[in-house]
Coordinates of C-alpha atoms in Angstrom, one line a residue:
S1 CA -65.4 -25.6 3.1
P2 CA -61.6 -26.3 4.2
S3 CA -58.8 -24.0 5.1
P4 CA -55.8 -23.4 2.8
P5 CA -52.6 -25.1 3.2
S6 CA -50.4 -22.8 5.6
L7 CA -46.9 -21.8 4.2
P8 CA -43.8 -23.0 5.7
P9 CA -42.1 -20.0 8.0
S10 CA -39.5 -17.8 5.7
P11 CA -35.9 -18.0 6.5
P12 CA -34.1 -16.0 8.6
S13 CA -32.1 -12.8 6.9
P14 CA -28.5 -13.1 6.6
P15 CA -27.0 -10.9 9.0
S16 CA -25.9 -7.4 7.4
P17 CA -22.1 -7.1 7.1
P18 CA -20.4 -4.5 9.5
P19 CA -20.5 -0.8 8.0
L20 CA -17.6 0.1 6.0
P21 CA -15.4 3.1 7.6
P22 CA -15.8 6.4 6.5
L23 CA -13.8 7.0 3.3
T24 CA -12.9 10.7 2.6
P25 CA -12.1 11.4 -0.9
A26 CA -8.4 12.6 0.1
T27 CA -7.7 9.0 1.5
F28 CA -9.5 7.2 -1.4
L29 CA -7.2 9.0 -3.9
V30 CA -3.9 8.6 -1.7
E31 CA -4.9 4.7 -1.5
T32 CA -6.2 4.5 -5.0
V33 CA -2.9 6.4 -6.3
D34 CA -0.3 4.3 -4.4
Q35 CA -1.9 0.9 -5.2
L36 CA -2.0 1.5 -8.7
R37 CA 1.5 2.8 -8.5
E38 CA 2.6 -0.4 -7.2
R39 CA 0.4 -2.9 -9.6
L40 CA 1.6 -1.0 -12.6
K41 CA 5.4 -1.6 -11.6
D42 CA 5.1 -4.9 -10.1
A43 CA 2.7 -6.5 -12.6
E44 CA 5.3 -6.5 -15.4
G45 CA 8.0 -6.6 -13.3
L46 CA 8.8 -3.3 -14.7
C47 CA 10.4 -2.2 -11.2
T48 CA 12.8 -3.9 -8.0
D49 CA 13.2 -2.2 -5.0
R50 CA 17.1 -1.2 -4.7
P51 CA 18.8 -2.5 -1.8
G52 CA 20.2 -0.7 1.0
A53 CA 22.9 2.2 0.3
S54 CA 25.3 0.9 3.1
S55 CA 24.1 -2.8 3.5
G56 CA 23.6 -3.5 0.0
I57 CA 20.6 -6.0 1.9
A58 CA 16.5 -5.6 1.2
W59 CA 16.5 -1.5 2.2
F60 CA 14.8 -0.5 5.8
D61 CA 14.6 2.6 7.5
G62 CA 16.4 1.6 11.0
E63 CA 13.1 0.7 12.6
G64 CA 13.0 -2.4 10.8
D65 CA 10.3 -1.3 8.4
G66 CA 11.0 -2.1 4.7
C67 CA 9.4 -1.0 1.1
A68 CA 6.1 -3.6 2.2
E69 CA 5.5 -1.7 5.5
Y70 CA 5.5 1.8 3.2
S71 CA 3.2 0.6 1.2
S72 CA 0.8 -1.1 3.5
N73 CA 1.2 2.0 5.7
N74 CA 1.2 4.8 2.8
W75 CA 4.4 5.8 4.8
C76 CA 6.0 7.2 1.1
D77 CA 5.0 11.1 1.4
K78 CA 5.0 11.2 5.2
H79 CA 8.4 9.6 5.7
G80 CA 10.1 8.5 2.2
S81 CA 12.1 11.5 2.0
T82 CA 14.4 11.1 4.9
D83 CA 17.3 8.6 5.4
F84 CA 16.8 7.6 9.0
N85 CA 19.9 5.3 9.0
G86 CA 22.4 5.5 6.1
E87 CA 20.6 3.2 4.1
G88 CA 18.9 5.8 2.1
R89 CA 15.4 7.0 1.2
A90 CA 12.2 5.1 0.2
K91 CA 11.3 7.4 -2.4
V92 CA 15.0 6.3 -3.7
H93 CA 14.7 2.6 -3.0
C94 CA 11.2 1.4 -2.9
C95 CA 8.9 1.0 -6.0
V96 CA 5.9 1.9 -4.3
C97 CA 7.1 5.0 -3.3
G98 CA 8.1 5.6 -6.8
G99 CA 12.0 4.7 -7.0
G100 CA 13.6 1.4 -6.9
D101 CA 15.2 0.1 -10.4
G102 CA 12.4 1.0 -13.2
G103 CA 10.7 3.0 -11.0
G104 CA 9.6 6.5 -12.4
G105 CA 10.7 8.4 -9.2
E106 CA 14.0 9.7 -7.6
R107 CA 17.2 8.4 -8.3
A108 CA 19.8 7.3 -6.4
P109 CA 23.0 9.3 -6.7
R110 CA 25.7 8.0 -9.0

């Protein structure tokens, strides 16, 4: 009797993606709130970052870090209330930290 036809070999399985770093509930909540705050304000153009109090140019903290770095490093809560160089505080000047023009955070003194 004839032998059954042989099947071709199965293709190799794709490699597994690298494991994700552990995500704690606190980390998830902080990142989610910051990202949502930024998206809501920027999506409709409701908020614009305020310029530095002394220089009148884009706000920065004296180390060369501005609002974008405060956003990407989640520094608003840790460092946003400190005026490091006379330019003001991130919580007043940066939309991502709740400030800026049109933001819902702290207001600049008038």
